Amino acid sequence: MIKKILTILSIIFLAALIFTSCLHRDVPEKETQHQNTSSLEETRPEEIPPYKIVEIGGVEYLQSRGETGKPGGTFYSSMIGEGPKTFNYWNSKDATSSSIAGTMFEGLFITDPYSGKVIPRLAKSYSVDKTGKVYTVTLRKGLKWSDDKEITADDVLFTFNTIIKGGYGDTSARDVMLVDGKMPAAEKVDKYTIKFTTPKPFAPFLRMLGFPIAPKHKLEPVTKKGIAEFNQYWGVTTAPKDFVVSGMFKLKEYVPAQRVILEKNPNFAMTDKLNQKLPYLDTYVIYIVGDLNNQILKFEANEIDYLNVRGNQVARFKQKEKASNYKMYNLGAGDGTTFITFNLNRRKNDKGQYYVDPVKQKWFNDINFRRAVDYAIDRDFIVSNILEGVGSPLFTAEGLSSIFLDKELAKGHPRDLNYARELLKKSGFYYDKKGNLYDKEGHLVEFTMLTNAGNTERESVGVMVKEDLKELGMKVNFKPIEFNVLVGKITGAMDWDAIILGLTGSSLEPNNGANVWRSDGTLHMFNLRQGKDALNKADLRPWEAQIDDIFLKGALELDFNKRKAIYDQYQQIAYEQQPFIYLYTPLNIVAIRKHLGNINPTPLGGPVHNLEEIYIK
Amino acid sequence: MSIPLYILKRILQSIPLLILVSIFSFFIIRMSPIDPLSELKLNPAISAATLKAEEQRLGLHLPLYKQYFKWAGSFVRGDFGVTTAGEKVSDKLKERIPNTLLLTIITILFTWVVGIPLGIYAALNWRKPIDRIITVFTSVGMAIPSFFFALLLLVFAVKTGWFPVGGLTSPGFSNMNWFFKILDISHHLFLPVLVLFTLSLASLQRQMRGNLLDVLESDYIKLARAKGLSENTVVYKHALINAINPMITLIGFEFAGLLSGAALTEYVFQYPGLGRLVLEAVLKSDINLVMASLMIGSIMLIAGNLIGDILLKSVDPRVVME
């Protein structure tokens, strides 16, 4: 009998323990912000002048900007996922394939990871004429493919006129280069000079010239066989010796689901200040790991040389840093954004039913409602508790790392529940005795908020936002659902109320967000138009039309300061209208082994942007 | 019925089964609200035209039944199609199947080499302390969840540095001679094999022990003993042959499990096998890849059973084939 009672008591005790821990997660206690990143000063790179060009034996080499190192050795990194789908850069649609192929092929220009400016790479120099439409680009002389054929204007022309214009491989390159539906024209002036003409002045164009140049002598015969043949060419089963590259590394070995090994390309035309050829590294090994946990284990087991450290791991890694062989860097805010958005869609679907319940439509389309939500959310609390301090509150449509950020707006505003309640009352919302919120027609304010399940960070953010809005009297049913289902709802069924989601941004080019902001964009999720709705612009809100204009103007303006002024306007409108209520941006924190030299991580380039200069001490 | 005729009959019988399996699998996967293009759709840089082209390429704009016939048509012709990323499914499978086979065959080999003698030994020492000790050890192995055990071993590998964290070969593998290649692979295989071995040892050992005990209880063994045959002759000549029959049936099932049995362990150890590939394919609704591996799995199950039956027939002439 006593034994029985003891068993029951211990079960109750265990159950109580479990329940209390659940409670703790659902209703987080407000505590002061912990400052575990305070010791991690943000890395601010000094501006370094662009590469010098030095001529050695008729070849124009780029001279590196870092300290002088010594050749040899191997650098180990890793990537999460299934590994590359192809080594054909021009056919790569996923980030993994692009980034590996990106070390094998060079473009005419790159974005300087220190300053964000566009600087020459394969190119030696460029000029833009007065109309802003004609770009004349000169190549460096004596550059060679890895099979000793010279890199000339013909390769550039082939890349732009045949591959991109011809619709070979990944057509998104063509999509972003179209100006008014037309591709810029490329003409050969002489063996080393190419003239590009855009239909209109098009600001993002120079950055697009960073697109890797393809070896004409290898790929032209393939393009002649047709698109299908091209899309199979240089796939993952191709023998490494068949590749002809211009970049610092060349494929040595690919073992599916295990690793990619790249080796030094002896024809890479870059030197250090002592005229030693770059890259210093003999081999570059990229492990393919299935998930984040395995990546962390591999770093701890010393198998890989650097790791992007996520929020909840930062404190632990920081603690171990002193006794370890790595150093941590804080690269500042990333370019991703996390936000809540409400469905502003007022249309009906094919069956004549509203996508969104008309009662809810009125709330969501009420600017006071959206602003009240904005003011009710405690961003600092989210950052300190969920990101453990490794992030910043976000208020603007441009990410915090964007060179187009409106810094005034980015300061945001403090949380103010009273103001939020005032805003709601202005629109006729009222409270009952229990503090529940009703609209002026007497409907209880209750809606569903979705996010993708499995992303524990977003799930916790959802719980917090739900609690914050409860204080406003709103009843939020928070439901994490499968990622694919969520995307289906956003882009297809459109039958959602509110969503917490994140998008990757671009720190350098606001026009890359055009698909989100333009009213005809495929990701204009808060008021997505599809099929016949896409043509009917009658229900366009005035501010949506304004943003459409701004994106049109912004792409055509070449002067940075004027462009910035234009994009400031859209941030202003987004801030006032709150189609997306931005929440936070995580910080980029990396841990890198100390035995590596020339490690100069920058917010724009990441930890290993200068791979050619990195050496083993 | 002669053996070739019997095989033919079984193959013919399995065709409608395979068709049913393929229909069910195809429609269940396609009915789930997973969109293979969802990641592309949430990428701000991808245009509507590109999405449309992808949809056309994958045949997603067709009605469901047409998609099925399209798939079935090419499958019958031996073409497994391409993955959502455009790679050949047959290439993907070719990369992974040998790795999974290596892992599972070695595991099965070890479990049989250890499990059968252990089962016999336990049966002969029935109810003696040694039998109990073996039972406890093998049961503990069976009771630990495989992924948990795998995680523990992984932590062990990280802390000690004695074993690599995942993978099958080291970066310098291609430059090694054959001896070091074997050493390198064994080094990588040790932990995953240990997990799978511990997991399946118990059931095999228990099965063998039970079979042998049943046989040892039967009348003809009592008769053999009564006739005064030596204990060794009784056990190894008469009892064992009869106790081994059910084990042959087991081989048939294990054949089917060869390709799919180790998915969880493969995932934890980041082993480059089929399980990991298929799991990710299911999550992305990569229909051709999932279907190809499901069909291969079904075919292996049918073939495994068939092989088991035929083996049984050749071992035990009393078995009648119909």
XYZ file of C-alpha atoms in Angstrom, chain A residues 72-486:
415
model
C 50.210 25.406 -48.679
C 47.719 23.670 -46.462
C 44.043 22.863 -46.373
C 41.051 24.827 -45.207
C 38.012 22.925 -43.960
C 34.512 24.339 -44.099
C 31.037 22.886 -44.251
C 27.624 23.449 -45.708
C 24.260 22.279 -44.470
C 21.956 20.346 -46.762
C 22.030 17.848 -49.568
C 25.142 19.196 -51.243
C 25.512 20.725 -54.686
C 23.048 19.848 -57.439
C 25.384 20.941 -60.205
C 28.801 22.510 -60.734
C 27.536 24.429 -63.728
C 27.227 27.917 -62.274
C 24.949 29.091 -65.069
C 22.487 26.334 -64.266
C 22.556 26.529 -60.471
C 19.294 27.416 -58.786
C 20.245 26.739 -55.184
C 22.596 28.619 -52.889
C 24.823 25.595 -52.230
C 25.584 24.995 -55.887
C 26.067 28.692 -56.591
C 28.488 29.208 -53.744
C 30.702 26.247 -54.679
C 30.628 27.094 -58.366
C 31.236 30.700 -57.299
C 34.745 29.844 -56.085
C 35.434 28.208 -59.449
C 34.331 31.045 -61.730
C 34.996 34.775 -61.670
C 32.864 37.677 -62.835
C 33.911 40.995 -64.316
C 33.280 42.777 -61.024
C 32.731 41.961 -57.386
C 31.164 43.805 -54.510
C 33.990 44.973 -52.303
C 33.351 43.170 -49.009
C 34.881 46.100 -47.128
C 33.146 49.084 -48.744
C 30.182 47.577 -50.605
C 31.292 49.347 -53.799
C 31.510 47.534 -57.102
C 35.171 46.928 -57.935
C 36.815 45.218 -60.929
C 37.830 41.588 -60.789
C 38.289 39.996 -64.221
C 37.853 43.525 -65.494
C 40.623 46.089 -65.242
C 38.479 49.200 -65.468
C 35.165 50.513 -66.690
C 33.504 53.744 -67.696
C 29.899 54.883 -67.963
C 28.940 57.499 -70.521
C 26.873 60.597 -69.818
C 23.543 58.999 -70.733
C 24.116 56.364 -68.030
C 23.238 53.656 -70.506
C 26.584 52.663 -72.031
C 29.146 50.806 -69.940
C 32.568 50.176 -71.455
C 34.479 47.435 -69.669
C 38.127 46.509 -70.250
C 39.452 43.097 -69.276
C 42.807 42.485 -67.650
C 45.346 41.215 -70.139
C 46.915 37.766 -70.064
C 44.181 36.072 -68.011
C 43.866 32.379 -68.670
C 41.348 29.629 -68.111
C 42.680 26.648 -66.215
C 43.314 24.886 -69.558
C 45.616 27.764 -70.655
C 43.174 29.310 -73.161
C 43.031 33.096 -72.871
C 40.027 34.803 -71.276
C 38.807 37.411 -73.762
C 35.846 39.582 -74.696
C 34.417 36.643 -76.617
C 33.836 34.747 -73.390
C 32.018 37.758 -71.948
C 29.850 38.159 -75.023
C 29.075 34.461 -75.046
C 27.981 34.619 -71.396
C 25.635 37.554 -71.881
C 24.390 37.077 -75.415
C 24.134 33.321 -75.622
C 23.693 31.914 -72.130
C 21.696 34.606 -70.357
C 19.779 36.001 -73.312
C 19.260 32.549 -74.787
C 17.534 31.349 -71.631
C 20.026 28.596 -70.877
C 20.190 27.164 -67.394
C 18.869 29.260 -64.553
C 16.734 31.989 -66.080
C 16.552 34.096 -62.942
C 19.772 35.800 -64.057
C 17.875 37.013 -67.090
C 14.896 38.050 -64.972
C 16.933 40.437 -62.853
C 18.709 41.959 -65.840
C 15.597 42.784 -67.817
C 14.904 46.489 -68.014
C 11.425 47.180 -69.365
C 11.364 43.618 -70.613
C 14.569 44.026 -72.606
C 18.030 42.569 -72.040
C 20.975 44.956 -72.101
C 22.988 44.564 -75.304
C 26.632 43.480 -75.252
C 29.037 44.227 -78.106
C 32.687 43.522 -78.653
C 34.915 46.556 -79.196
C 38.221 44.707 -79.330
C 39.770 41.571 -77.844
C 39.722 43.022 -74.318
C 36.909 45.573 -74.460
C 33.149 45.087 -74.281
C 30.399 47.685 -74.544
C 27.125 47.101 -72.699
C 24.070 49.188 -73.503
C 21.009 49.121 -71.256
C 17.639 50.228 -72.694
C 17.334 52.768 -69.872
C 19.722 53.892 -67.159
C 19.515 50.922 -64.785
C 21.228 51.260 -61.430
C 21.570 47.600 -60.407
C 23.292 46.745 -63.711
C 26.923 47.290 -62.677
C 26.513 44.896 -59.758
C 24.990 42.366 -62.137
C 28.199 42.402 -64.138
C 29.560 40.364 -61.247
C 27.831 37.420 -62.908
C 30.497 34.762 -63.591
C 31.908 34.601 -67.107
C 31.636 31.239 -68.869
C 34.392 29.611 -70.958
C 33.120 29.917 -74.504
C 35.401 27.245 -75.937
C 33.936 24.634 -73.581
C 30.299 25.670 -73.383
C 29.522 26.917 -76.890
C 29.398 23.420 -78.398
C 27.006 22.442 -75.609
C 24.678 25.411 -76.130
C 24.420 24.431 -79.785
C 22.960 21.093 -78.730
C 20.063 22.793 -76.977
C 18.858 23.874 -73.574
C 18.189 20.386 -72.225
C 21.745 19.324 -73.024
C 23.146 22.460 -71.383
C 21.126 21.865 -68.213
C 22.762 18.455 -67.812
C 26.277 19.656 -68.606
C 28.896 19.909 -65.860
C 26.583 18.172 -63.423
C 27.680 16.459 -60.245
C 28.722 13.281 -62.066
C 31.164 15.058 -64.387
C 34.810 14.024 -63.995
C 36.742 16.822 -62.206
C 39.324 17.056 -65.005
C 36.620 18.155 -67.448
C 36.122 21.480 -65.697
C 37.748 24.605 -67.034
C 37.702 27.401 -64.489
C 38.722 31.010 -64.006
C 38.373 31.178 -60.223
C 40.851 30.480 -57.471
C 39.841 26.837 -57.089
C 39.144 23.923 -59.380
C 37.136 20.827 -58.559
C 39.292 17.944 -57.350
C 36.788 15.476 -55.987
C 33.105 15.287 -55.169
C 31.839 12.555 -52.871
C 28.038 12.748 -52.699
C 26.608 13.587 -49.283
C 30.119 13.751 -47.824
C 32.342 16.463 -49.228
C 33.546 18.603 -52.091
C 37.300 19.027 -52.457
C 38.639 21.953 -54.456
C 42.259 22.502 -55.384
C 44.314 25.553 -56.295
C 43.974 26.821 -59.857
C 47.569 27.621 -60.918
C 46.310 30.052 -63.572
C 44.477 32.276 -61.103
C 45.909 35.724 -61.749
C 46.346 37.147 -58.286
C 49.535 37.659 -56.290
C 50.534 38.921 -52.886
C 52.961 41.770 -52.250
C 55.957 39.435 -52.654
C 54.596 38.228 -55.999
C 53.723 34.807 -54.583
C 50.766 33.411 -56.482
C 47.395 33.152 -54.780
C 45.464 31.366 -53.420
C 47.800 30.328 -50.633
C 45.748 27.239 -49.879
C 46.408 24.049 -51.801
C 43.060 22.520 -51.021
C 39.686 23.688 -49.837
C 37.466 20.989 -48.340
C 33.743 21.589 -47.931
C 31.970 18.966 -45.836
C 28.335 18.389 -46.621
C 26.430 18.027 -43.367
C 22.749 17.289 -42.984
C 21.885 19.590 -40.134
C 22.998 22.313 -37.793
C 23.686 19.992 -34.861
C 26.070 17.908 -36.872
C 27.822 21.052 -38.038
C 28.357 22.142 -34.437
C 29.678 18.692 -33.517
C 32.063 18.769 -36.448
C 33.377 22.144 -35.320
C 33.825 20.944 -31.765
C 35.607 17.832 -33.013
C 38.045 20.138 -34.860
C 37.018 18.788 -38.239
C 36.008 22.164 -39.652
C 37.650 25.573 -39.358
C 34.730 27.936 -38.953
C 31.156 27.960 -37.806
C 28.263 30.387 -38.003
C 27.116 30.414 -34.396
C 23.370 30.752 -33.800
C 21.717 32.669 -30.988
C 21.337 30.045 -28.290
C 24.886 28.733 -28.812
C 26.680 32.068 -28.646
C 26.972 32.212 -24.864
C 28.379 28.690 -24.659
C 30.924 29.259 -27.420
C 31.920 32.584 -25.938
C 32.513 30.939 -22.588
C 34.747 28.286 -24.105
C 36.571 30.723 -26.373
C 39.440 31.516 -23.985
C 40.551 27.943 -23.516
C 40.033 27.041 -27.158
C 41.685 27.425 -30.518
C 39.065 29.681 -32.105
C 38.154 33.340 -32.022
C 34.653 34.735 -32.308
C 33.610 37.668 -34.475
C 30.422 39.665 -34.408
C 29.595 40.722 -37.970
C 26.589 42.799 -36.981
C 23.017 42.456 -38.173
C 22.357 40.005 -40.964
C 20.260 40.903 -43.999
C 17.309 38.699 -43.076
C 14.082 40.100 -41.648
C 11.411 38.562 -39.448
C 7.953 40.078 -39.442
C 4.228 39.648 -38.869
C 1.989 40.414 -41.768
C -1.798 40.618 -41.977
C -3.774 39.497 -44.998
C -5.076 42.712 -46.581
C -6.757 40.870 -49.444
C -10.329 42.074 -50.053
C -11.047 40.039 -53.168
C -13.104 36.892 -53.737
C -11.826 33.604 -55.083
C -13.160 31.756 -58.145
C -16.027 30.306 -56.135
C -17.172 33.777 -55.140
C -16.050 33.441 -51.526
C -13.874 35.985 -49.801
C -10.304 34.886 -49.176
C -10.525 36.620 -45.811
C -13.636 36.837 -43.644
C -15.138 40.329 -44.317
C -15.270 41.080 -40.584
C -11.550 40.453 -40.281
C -10.860 42.324 -43.523
C -12.060 45.473 -41.854
C -9.699 45.046 -38.917
C -6.654 44.150 -40.968
C -7.199 46.994 -43.424
C -7.568 49.472 -40.573
C -4.245 51.273 -40.248
C -4.908 51.961 -36.559
C -5.284 48.231 -35.979
C -1.930 47.447 -37.592
C -0.205 50.310 -35.797
C -1.656 49.198 -32.485
C -0.148 45.763 -33.062
C 3.142 47.424 -33.938
C 3.134 49.390 -30.698
C 2.057 46.434 -28.582
C 4.969 44.183 -29.518
C 7.885 44.096 -27.125
C 10.791 43.680 -29.542
C 13.485 44.179 -26.903
C 12.023 41.334 -24.942
C 12.022 39.038 -27.966
C 15.642 39.900 -28.681
C 16.820 39.420 -25.119
C 14.893 36.233 -24.426
C 14.591 34.301 -27.639
C 17.720 35.449 -29.410
C 19.525 35.649 -26.055
C 20.654 39.131 -26.942
C 22.136 38.076 -30.271
C 19.955 40.303 -32.418
C 18.474 43.758 -32.866
C 14.899 45.021 -32.923
C 13.811 45.865 -36.456
C 11.398 48.543 -37.629
C 12.246 49.087 -41.280
C 11.681 47.366 -44.587
C 15.364 47.549 -45.444
C 17.450 45.314 -43.195
C 19.813 46.836 -40.643
C 22.867 45.958 -42.728
C 21.475 47.590 -45.877
C 23.446 50.497 -47.289
C 20.043 52.026 -48.165
C 18.726 51.887 -44.600
C 16.901 54.969 -43.360
C 18.759 55.286 -40.081
C 16.217 57.676 -38.542
C 13.370 55.198 -39.016
C 15.571 52.333 -37.842
C 15.585 53.796 -34.350
C 11.922 52.837 -34.175
C 9.820 53.525 -31.146
C 9.440 52.049 -27.680
C 6.604 49.707 -26.816
C 3.551 51.725 -25.759
C 0.447 49.767 -24.819
C -1.570 52.829 -23.849
C -0.958 54.443 -27.202
C -1.886 51.170 -28.889
C -5.188 51.064 -26.984
C -5.853 54.701 -27.929
C -5.323 53.891 -31.578
C -7.807 51.028 -31.351
C -10.392 53.226 -29.619
C -9.981 55.812 -32.372
C -11.243 53.205 -34.821
C -14.214 52.340 -32.627
C -12.847 49.208 -30.969
C -13.967 48.795 -27.361
C -13.264 46.543 -24.374
C -15.617 44.493 -22.225
C -15.171 44.148 -18.490
C -12.771 41.242 -18.864
C -10.568 43.263 -21.178
C -11.548 41.477 -24.410
C -11.437 43.599 -27.538
C -14.517 44.094 -29.765
C -14.905 46.055 -32.984
C -17.561 48.721 -33.340
C -20.024 46.192 -34.755
C -19.589 44.021 -31.683
C -17.406 41.252 -33.089
C -14.839 39.784 -30.732
C -11.359 40.349 -32.184
C -9.986 36.870 -32.709
C -7.744 35.673 -35.513
C -5.290 32.927 -36.418
C -1.589 33.538 -36.657
C 0.550 30.995 -38.516
C 4.224 30.287 -38.810
C 6.300 27.405 -40.098
C 6.607 24.556 -37.644
C 10.052 23.266 -36.790
C 11.628 26.711 -36.698
C 11.798 26.850 -32.904
C 12.863 30.473 -32.926
C 9.777 31.579 -34.833
C 7.574 29.340 -32.738
C 8.787 31.042 -29.567
C 8.407 34.481 -31.148
C 4.829 33.559 -32.005
C 4.085 32.681 -28.387
C 5.486 36.018 -27.251
C 3.592 38.035 -29.850
C 0.429 36.197 -28.847
C 1.013 37.224 -25.232
C 1.742 40.820 -26.226
C -1.465 41.046 -28.245
C -3.436 39.454 -25.439
C -2.582 42.530 -23.427
C -4.361 44.523 -26.150
C -7.391 42.246 -25.676
C -6.885 40.418 -28.978
C -7.408 36.693 -29.013
C -4.709 35.166 -31.199
C -4.803 31.498 -32.112
C -1.186 30.730 -32.801
C -0.565 27.704 -35.030
C 2.782 26.561 -36.351
C 2.165 24.555 -39.538
C 4.372 22.710 -42.015
C 6.546 25.056 -44.089
C 5.243 23.784 -47.415
C 1.644 24.097 -46.299
C 2.309 27.643 -45.176
